[in-house]
Amino acid sequence: MEVFSFWFILASYSVKTIAQQCKLTQRSEHGLVLLDHVYKSFTVDRLASCYIACNSQPTCQSLNFRLSDKTCQFNKETKTSCPASLKQNEGFIYADNPDRALLGSVPFKAAKSCQHIIQSGDSTGNGEYWVDPQGTGNSFKAFCDMKTDGGWMMVLNVISPRTQSSRWNGTAEQTFQGMRNYGNGKMAITKSAMKQVRAYINFAQIRFHCSKEKGTTFHVRTTLNNKGTEVVRFFSGERDERPDSCDSFVRMDGDNSRLAQNCAMWANDGKWGHVSHSVGENCLYNHAAYVRSRYHWIISIDGQWKCDDLANHLSTGDFWKVYIR
């Protein structure tokens, strides 16, 4: 494949222009074209004009240049985000826009999920990203954990504040858009909201993470097998029967919980959830997992704040978090 550098294309421009464009070290690729993602097409006088036009538009993710008639095509995706759409064609030149808006960085380039951002190569680390699970343009900011195994979207974030009066009162968000409120340390979504977001992005895993300063850390993620899938279906309201606990999860780094070590004892029958509590909308935070009278996952239920323990002792910064991907 013949490769042309942007430097060659920009050689005819002034020194000032070249200095302004010096970051354009991205290489163009002759003989390639990205199909099915063109949102704008027009003719130009030369390839350099196509480059500059795309570079000035953050919405332009990449370009195709048709050599036969000097047609410049702006793409809404890149070869990284949609590798199956990249095809060989000697009549075209393809190039990424080095100044493009990264997926999830702005509302008009919202991602379906945090995992979508990871897969597109646009992750900039843990933090806020614009997401639009429905794909309808109603985007919002969600928190993505991009470092812990990568691509996790937060659906529950409860943090113990300094004062008791500021604690979360147990009222969960009724729709998945409530994930936008993660920053207040009092956010959880209901089972119905989990069902909504699963219908849109078909997430395959859930990660539970809680920790107390004066206690232990429970940190597990569901497996990518049939048992793990049944756990996801249970917490998403797709099944009522409580799933088996053993072999449905793996322990993550930092987990030192008694709960994870005693899966066969969960709920007296080796299963996730509670025979009565977890059939409701609050299943993510009310007895999601527990060993009776010993180790519990309970958040703000009847004044109970339990993370792998039976005590309600809290320190500022103790937390409970749940993620999906």
CSV table of C-alpha atoms in Angstrom, one decimal:
chain,number,residue,atom,x,y,z
A,1,MET,CA,0.0,0.0,0.0
A,2,GLU,CA,1.4,3.3,-1.0
A,3,VAL,CA,1.5,5.9,1.8
A,4,PHE,CA,1.6,9.6,1.4
A,5,SER,CA,2.5,12.0,4.2
A,6,PHE,CA,0.5,15.1,5.0
A,7,TRP,CA,3.8,17.0,4.7
A,8,PHE,CA,3.9,16.3,1.0
A,9,ILE,CA,0.4,17.6,0.6
A,10,LEU,CA,1.0,20.8,2.5
A,11,ALA,CA,4.3,21.6,0.9
A,12,SER,CA,2.8,24.2,-1.4
A,13,TYR,CA,1.5,26.2,1.5
A,14,SER,CA,3.2,29.1,3.2
A,15,VAL,CA,5.6,28.5,6.1
A,16,LYS,CA,3.0,30.0,8.4
A,17,THR,CA,0.3,27.6,7.2
A,18,ILE,CA,2.7,24.7,7.6
A,19,ALA,CA,3.5,25.8,11.2
A,20,GLN,CA,-0.1,25.9,12.0
A,21,GLN,CA,-0.7,22.5,10.6
A,22,CYS,CA,2.5,20.9,12.0
A,23,LYS,CA,0.5,18.5,14.1
A,24,LEU,CA,-0.8,16.8,11.0
A,25,THR,CA,1.6,13.9,11.1
A,26,GLN,CA,-1.3,11.5,10.5
A,27,ARG,CA,-0.6,9.6,7.3
A,28,SER,CA,-3.1,9.3,4.4
A,29,GLU,CA,-3.5,5.9,2.8
A,30,HIS,CA,-3.8,5.4,-0.9
A,31,GLY,CA,-6.0,2.6,-2.1
A,32,LEU,CA,-8.4,2.6,0.8
A,33,VAL,CA,-11.9,3.9,1.3
A,34,LEU,CA,-14.3,3.9,4.3
A,35,LEU,CA,-17.8,2.9,3.0
A,36,ASP,CA,-21.3,3.6,4.4
A,37,HIS,CA,-20.3,6.5,6.7
A,38,VAL,CA,-20.2,9.5,4.4
A,39,TYR,CA,-22.3,12.4,5.6
A,40,LYS,CA,-21.0,15.1,3.3
A,41,SER,CA,-19.6,15.1,-0.2
A,42,PHE,CA,-18.3,17.9,-2.5
A,43,THR,CA,-15.7,18.5,-5.1
A,44,VAL,CA,-12.5,20.4,-4.4
A,45,ASP,CA,-9.6,21.6,-6.5
A,46,ARG,CA,-7.0,19.3,-4.9
A,47,LEU,CA,-6.5,16.8,-2.1
A,48,ALA,CA,-4.9,19.4,0.2
A,49,SER,CA,-8.2,21.4,0.2
A,50,CYS,CA,-10.1,18.2,1.3
A,51,TYR,CA,-7.6,17.8,4.1
A,52,ILE,CA,-7.9,21.3,5.4
A,53,ALA,CA,-11.7,21.3,5.1
A,54,CYS,CA,-12.0,18.1,7.1
A,55,ASN,CA,-9.4,19.3,9.6
A,56,SER,CA,-11.4,22.4,10.4
A,57,GLN,CA,-14.6,20.4,11.2
A,58,PRO,CA,-14.5,18.4,14.4
A,59,THR,CA,-17.5,16.4,13.2
A,60,CYS,CA,-15.4,15.1,10.3
A,61,GLN,CA,-13.9,12.0,11.7
A,62,SER,CA,-12.0,11.0,8.6
A,63,LEU,CA,-12.1,11.6,4.8
A,64,ASN,CA,-12.2,9.8,1.5
A,65,PHE,CA,-10.8,11.5,-1.6
A,66,ARG,CA,-11.9,10.1,-5.0
A,67,LEU,CA,-9.1,10.6,-7.4
A,68,SER,CA,-11.2,10.5,-10.6
A,69,ASP,CA,-13.2,13.6,-10.0
A,70,LYS,CA,-11.6,15.1,-6.9
A,71,THR,CA,-14.6,14.4,-4.7
A,72,CYS,CA,-14.0,15.0,-1.0
A,73,GLN,CA,-16.1,12.9,1.3
A,74,PHE,CA,-16.4,13.5,5.1
A,75,ASN,CA,-17.0,10.4,7.2
A,76,LYS,CA,-18.7,10.3,10.6
A,77,GLU,CA,-16.6,7.3,11.6
A,78,THR,CA,-13.0,6.1,11.3
A,79,LYS,CA,-11.2,2.9,10.2
A,80,THR,CA,-10.6,2.2,13.9
A,81,SER,CA,-14.3,2.7,15.0
A,82,CYS,CA,-15.6,0.7,12.0
A,83,PRO,CA,-12.8,-1.5,10.7
A,84,ALA,CA,-15.2,-3.7,8.7
A,85,SER,CA,-16.1,-0.7,6.5
A,86,LEU,CA,-12.6,0.0,5.3
A,87,LYS,CA,-12.2,-1.5,1.8
A,88,GLN,CA,-9.5,-1.5,-0.8
A,89,ASN,CA,-10.1,0.7,-3.8
A,90,GLU,CA,-7.3,2.2,-5.9
A,91,GLY,CA,-9.4,5.1,-6.9
A,92,PHE,CA,-9.5,6.5,-3.4
A,93,ILE,CA,-7.3,8.0,-0.6
A,94,TYR,CA,-8.3,7.7,3.0
A,95,ALA,CA,-7.1,9.7,6.0
A,96,ASP,CA,-8.1,10.2,9.6
A,97,ASN,CA,-8.7,13.8,10.9
A,98,PRO,CA,-6.1,14.3,13.7
A,99,ASP,CA,-8.3,17.1,15.1
A,100,ARG,CA,-11.6,15.2,15.0
A,101,ALA,CA,-13.9,15.2,18.0
A,102,LEU,CA,-13.3,12.0,20.0
A,103,LEU,CA,-16.1,9.7,20.6
A,104,GLY,CA,-17.9,10.7,23.8
A,105,SER,CA,-16.1,14.0,24.0
A,106,VAL,CA,-19.0,16.2,22.8
A,107,PRO,CA,-22.8,15.8,22.6
A,108,PHE,CA,-22.9,15.4,18.8
A,109,LYS,CA,-20.3,12.6,19.0
A,110,ALA,CA,-22.0,10.7,21.9
A,111,ALA,CA,-21.2,7.0,22.3
A,112,LYS,CA,-23.6,4.2,22.8
A,113,SER,CA,-21.7,3.1,25.9
A,114,CYS,CA,-18.3,3.3,27.6
A,115,GLN,CA,-17.2,0.1,25.9
A,116,HIS,CA,-18.0,1.6,22.6
A,117,ILE,CA,-15.5,4.4,23.3
A,118,ILE,CA,-12.8,1.8,24.3
A,119,GLN,CA,-13.4,-0.2,21.1
A,120,SER,CA,-13.1,3.0,19.0
A,121,GLY,CA,-9.8,3.8,20.5
A,122,ASP,CA,-11.0,7.2,21.8
A,123,SER,CA,-10.7,6.6,25.5
A,124,THR,CA,-8.8,9.4,27.4
A,125,GLY,CA,-9.0,7.6,30.8
A,126,ASN,CA,-11.5,7.5,33.6
A,127,GLY,CA,-14.0,10.3,33.7
A,128,GLU,CA,-17.1,11.9,32.1
A,129,TYR,CA,-18.2,11.0,28.6
A,130,TRP,CA,-21.2,11.9,26.5
A,131,VAL,CA,-23.4,8.8,25.9
A,132,ASP,CA,-26.6,8.1,24.0
A,133,PRO,CA,-27.6,4.5,24.5
A,134,GLN,CA,-30.8,5.0,22.5
A,135,GLY,CA,-29.0,6.7,19.6
A,136,THR,CA,-31.8,9.3,19.4
A,137,GLY,CA,-29.6,12.4,20.0
A,138,ASN,CA,-30.7,12.7,23.7
A,139,SER,CA,-27.2,12.5,25.0
A,140,PHE,CA,-26.0,13.0,28.6
A,141,LYS,CA,-22.8,12.7,30.6
A,142,ALA,CA,-22.0,9.4,32.4
A,143,PHE,CA,-19.0,8.2,34.3
A,144,CYS,CA,-16.8,5.7,32.5
A,145,ASP,CA,-14.2,3.5,34.3
A,146,MET,CA,-11.7,3.0,31.5
A,147,LYS,CA,-8.8,1.6,33.5
A,148,THR,CA,-10.3,-1.2,35.6
A,149,ASP,CA,-10.5,-3.8,32.9
A,150,GLY,CA,-11.9,-1.1,30.6
A,151,GLY,CA,-15.2,0.2,29.3
A,152,TRP,CA,-17.4,0.2,32.4
A,153,MET,CA,-20.4,2.6,32.7
A,154,MET,CA,-21.5,3.5,36.2
A,155,VAL,CA,-25.1,2.8,37.2
A,156,LEU,CA,-24.8,3.1,40.9
A,157,ASN,CA,-22.6,5.4,43.0
A,158,VAL,CA,-23.3,5.9,46.7
A,159,ILE,CA,-20.6,7.5,48.8
A,160,SER,CA,-20.8,8.0,52.6
A,161,PRO,CA,-20.7,11.8,53.2
A,162,ARG,CA,-19.3,13.7,56.2
A,163,THR,CA,-22.7,14.1,57.9
A,164,GLN,CA,-25.5,11.6,58.4
A,165,SER,CA,-28.1,14.0,57.2
A,166,SER,CA,-26.5,14.1,53.8
A,167,ARG,CA,-26.6,10.4,53.2
A,168,TRP,CA,-28.5,8.9,50.3
A,169,ASN,CA,-32.1,8.2,51.2
A,170,GLY,CA,-32.5,5.1,49.1
A,171,THR,CA,-34.6,6.7,46.3
A,172,ALA,CA,-33.4,5.4,43.0
A,173,GLU,CA,-33.6,6.9,39.5
A,174,GLN,CA,-36.5,5.5,37.5
A,175,THR,CA,-34.9,5.8,34.1
A,176,PHE,CA,-31.4,5.0,32.8
A,177,GLN,CA,-30.8,8.7,32.1
A,178,GLY,CA,-30.5,9.1,35.9
A,179,MET,CA,-27.0,7.8,35.5
A,180,ARG,CA,-26.1,11.5,34.8
A,181,ASN,CA,-26.4,12.2,38.5
A,182,TYR,CA,-23.5,10.0,39.5
A,183,GLY,CA,-21.5,13.0,40.7
A,184,ASN,CA,-23.7,13.6,43.7
A,185,GLY,CA,-22.7,10.4,45.4
A,186,LYS,CA,-26.3,9.4,45.8
A,187,MET,CA,-27.2,7.7,42.5
A,188,ALA,CA,-28.6,4.3,41.8
A,189,ILE,CA,-31.0,3.2,39.1
A,190,THR,CA,-33.9,0.8,39.4
A,191,LYS,CA,-34.3,-2.7,37.9
A,192,SER,CA,-36.6,-1.2,35.3
A,193,ALA,CA,-34.0,1.4,34.3
A,194,MET,CA,-31.4,-1.5,34.0
A,195,LYS,CA,-33.9,-3.2,31.7
A,196,GLN,CA,-34.1,-0.1,29.6
A,197,VAL,CA,-30.4,0.3,29.1
A,198,ARG,CA,-29.9,-3.4,28.4
A,199,ALA,CA,-32.4,-3.2,25.6
A,200,TYR,CA,-30.4,-0.4,24.0
A,201,ILE,CA,-26.8,-1.6,24.5
A,202,ASN,CA,-27.2,-5.2,25.4
A,203,PHE,CA,-24.5,-5.1,28.1
A,204,ALA,CA,-23.1,-8.4,29.1
A,205,GLN,CA,-21.5,-7.9,32.5
A,206,ILE,CA,-22.1,-6.2,35.8
A,207,ARG,CA,-19.4,-5.2,38.3
A,208,PHE,CA,-20.1,-4.8,42.0
A,209,HIS,CA,-17.6,-2.8,44.1
A,210,CYS,CA,-17.9,-1.6,47.7
A,211,SER,CA,-15.3,-0.7,50.4
A,212,LYS,CA,-15.2,0.5,53.9
A,213,GLU,CA,-12.2,2.2,55.5
A,214,LYS,CA,-12.7,0.2,58.7
A,215,GLY,CA,-13.7,-2.9,56.9
A,216,THR,CA,-13.1,-5.0,53.7
A,217,THR,CA,-13.5,-4.6,50.0
A,218,PHE,CA,-16.0,-6.6,47.9
A,219,HIS,CA,-15.1,-6.3,44.2
A,220,VAL,CA,-16.4,-8.8,41.6
A,221,ARG,CA,-17.5,-8.9,38.0
A,222,THR,CA,-19.9,-11.3,36.4
A,223,THR,CA,-18.4,-13.9,34.0
A,224,LEU,CA,-18.9,-14.1,30.2
A,225,ASN,CA,-20.6,-17.5,30.4
A,226,ASN,CA,-24.1,-18.8,30.9
A,227,LYS,CA,-24.0,-18.3,34.7
A,228,GLY,CA,-22.8,-14.7,34.3
A,229,THR,CA,-25.4,-14.0,31.7
A,230,GLU,CA,-28.2,-15.2,34.1
A,231,VAL,CA,-27.0,-12.8,36.7
A,232,VAL,CA,-27.2,-9.9,34.2
A,233,ARG,CA,-30.7,-11.0,33.2
A,234,PHE,CA,-31.8,-11.1,36.8
A,235,PHE,CA,-30.6,-7.6,37.7
A,236,SER,CA,-32.1,-6.3,34.5
A,237,GLY,CA,-35.6,-7.7,35.1
A,238,GLU,CA,-35.4,-10.3,32.4
A,239,ARG,CA,-35.9,-13.2,34.8
A,240,ASP,CA,-37.4,-13.6,38.2
A,241,GLU,CA,-35.6,-16.8,39.3
A,242,ARG,CA,-32.6,-16.0,41.3
A,243,PRO,CA,-29.3,-17.1,39.6
A,244,ASP,CA,-26.6,-19.3,41.0
A,245,SER,CA,-23.7,-17.4,42.6
A,246,CYS,CA,-20.7,-19.7,42.4
A,247,ASP,CA,-18.9,-19.7,39.0
A,248,SER,CA,-21.0,-16.6,38.0
A,249,PHE,CA,-18.3,-14.0,39.0
A,250,VAL,CA,-14.6,-13.5,39.3
A,251,ARG,CA,-12.8,-11.6,42.0
A,252,MET,CA,-11.2,-8.3,40.9
A,253,ASP,CA,-8.0,-6.7,42.1
A,254,GLY,CA,-8.3,-5.5,45.7
A,255,ASP,CA,-11.1,-7.9,46.7
A,256,ASN,CA,-10.5,-9.3,50.1
A,257,SER,CA,-14.1,-10.0,51.0
A,258,ARG,CA,-15.5,-12.9,52.9
A,259,LEU,CA,-18.6,-12.6,50.7
A,260,ALA,CA,-16.7,-13.5,47.5
A,261,GLN,CA,-15.0,-16.5,49.3
A,262,ASN,CA,-18.3,-18.0,50.4
A,263,CYS,CA,-20.5,-18.0,47.4
A,264,ALA,CA,-22.0,-21.4,48.3
A,265,MET,CA,-23.5,-19.8,51.4
A,266,TRP,CA,-25.1,-16.8,49.7
A,267,ALA,CA,-28.8,-16.5,50.8
A,268,ASN,CA,-28.6,-20.0,52.3
A,269,ASP,CA,-29.0,-21.5,48.9
A,270,GLY,CA,-26.0,-20.3,46.9
A,271,LYS,CA,-27.8,-17.7,44.8
A,272,TRP,CA,-27.7,-14.0,44.1
A,273,GLY,CA,-30.4,-11.8,45.6
A,274,HIS,CA,-32.9,-12.2,48.4
A,275,VAL,CA,-35.9,-14.4,48.2
A,276,SER,CA,-38.2,-11.5,48.9
A,277,HIS,CA,-36.2,-8.2,48.8
A,278,SER,CA,-34.6,-8.6,45.4
A,279,VAL,CA,-37.7,-9.2,43.3
A,280,GLY,CA,-38.4,-5.5,43.6
A,281,GLU,CA,-37.0,-2.4,41.9
A,282,ASN,CA,-34.2,-2.0,44.4
A,283,CYS,CA,-32.4,-5.3,43.7
A,284,LEU,CA,-29.1,-3.6,42.9
A,285,TYR,CA,-28.7,-2.2,46.4
A,286,ASN,CA,-30.9,-4.3,48.7
A,287,HIS,CA,-29.4,-7.7,49.4
A,288,ALA,CA,-27.8,-8.1,45.9
A,289,ALA,CA,-25.5,-10.6,47.6
A,290,TYR,CA,-25.3,-11.8,51.2
A,291,VAL,CA,-24.5,-14.5,53.7
A,292,ARG,CA,-27.2,-14.4,56.3
A,293,SER,CA,-26.2,-12.8,59.6
A,294,ARG,CA,-22.6,-12.4,58.4
A,295,TYR,CA,-21.7,-10.6,55.2
A,296,HIS,CA,-24.1,-8.3,53.3
A,297,TRP,CA,-24.4,-5.9,50.4
A,298,ILE,CA,-27.1,-3.4,51.5
A,299,ILE,CA,-27.3,0.4,50.9
A,300,SER,CA,-29.6,2.7,52.8
A,301,ILE,CA,-32.3,0.1,53.5
A,302,ASP,CA,-33.9,0.7,56.9
A,303,GLY,CA,-30.8,2.5,58.0
A,304,GLN,CA,-28.5,-0.3,56.9
A,305,TRP,CA,-25.1,0.4,55.3
A,306,LYS,CA,-23.4,-2.9,54.8
A,307,CYS,CA,-20.4,-3.9,52.7
A,308,ASP,CA,-19.2,-7.5,53.4
A,309,ASP,CA,-20.2,-7.0,57.0
A,310,LEU,CA,-23.1,-6.9,59.4
A,311,ALA,CA,-22.3,-3.6,61.0
A,312,ASN,CA,-23.5,-0.1,60.0
A,313,HIS,CA,-20.3,1.6,60.9
A,314,LEU,CA,-19.5,4.3,58.3
A,315,SER,CA,-16.5,6.5,57.6
A,316,THR,CA,-16.4,9.4,55.2
A,317,GLY,CA,-15.7,8.1,51.7
A,318,ASP,CA,-17.0,4.5,52.2
A,319,PHE,CA,-18.6,3.6,48.9
A,320,TRP,CA,-20.8,1.3,46.9
A,321,LYS,CA,-20.5,1.3,43.1
A,322,VAL,CA,-22.0,-0.8,40.2
A,323,TYR,CA,-20.9,-0.7,36.6
A,324,ILE,CA,-22.1,-2.4,33.4
A,325,ARG,CA,-20.5,-3.1,30.1
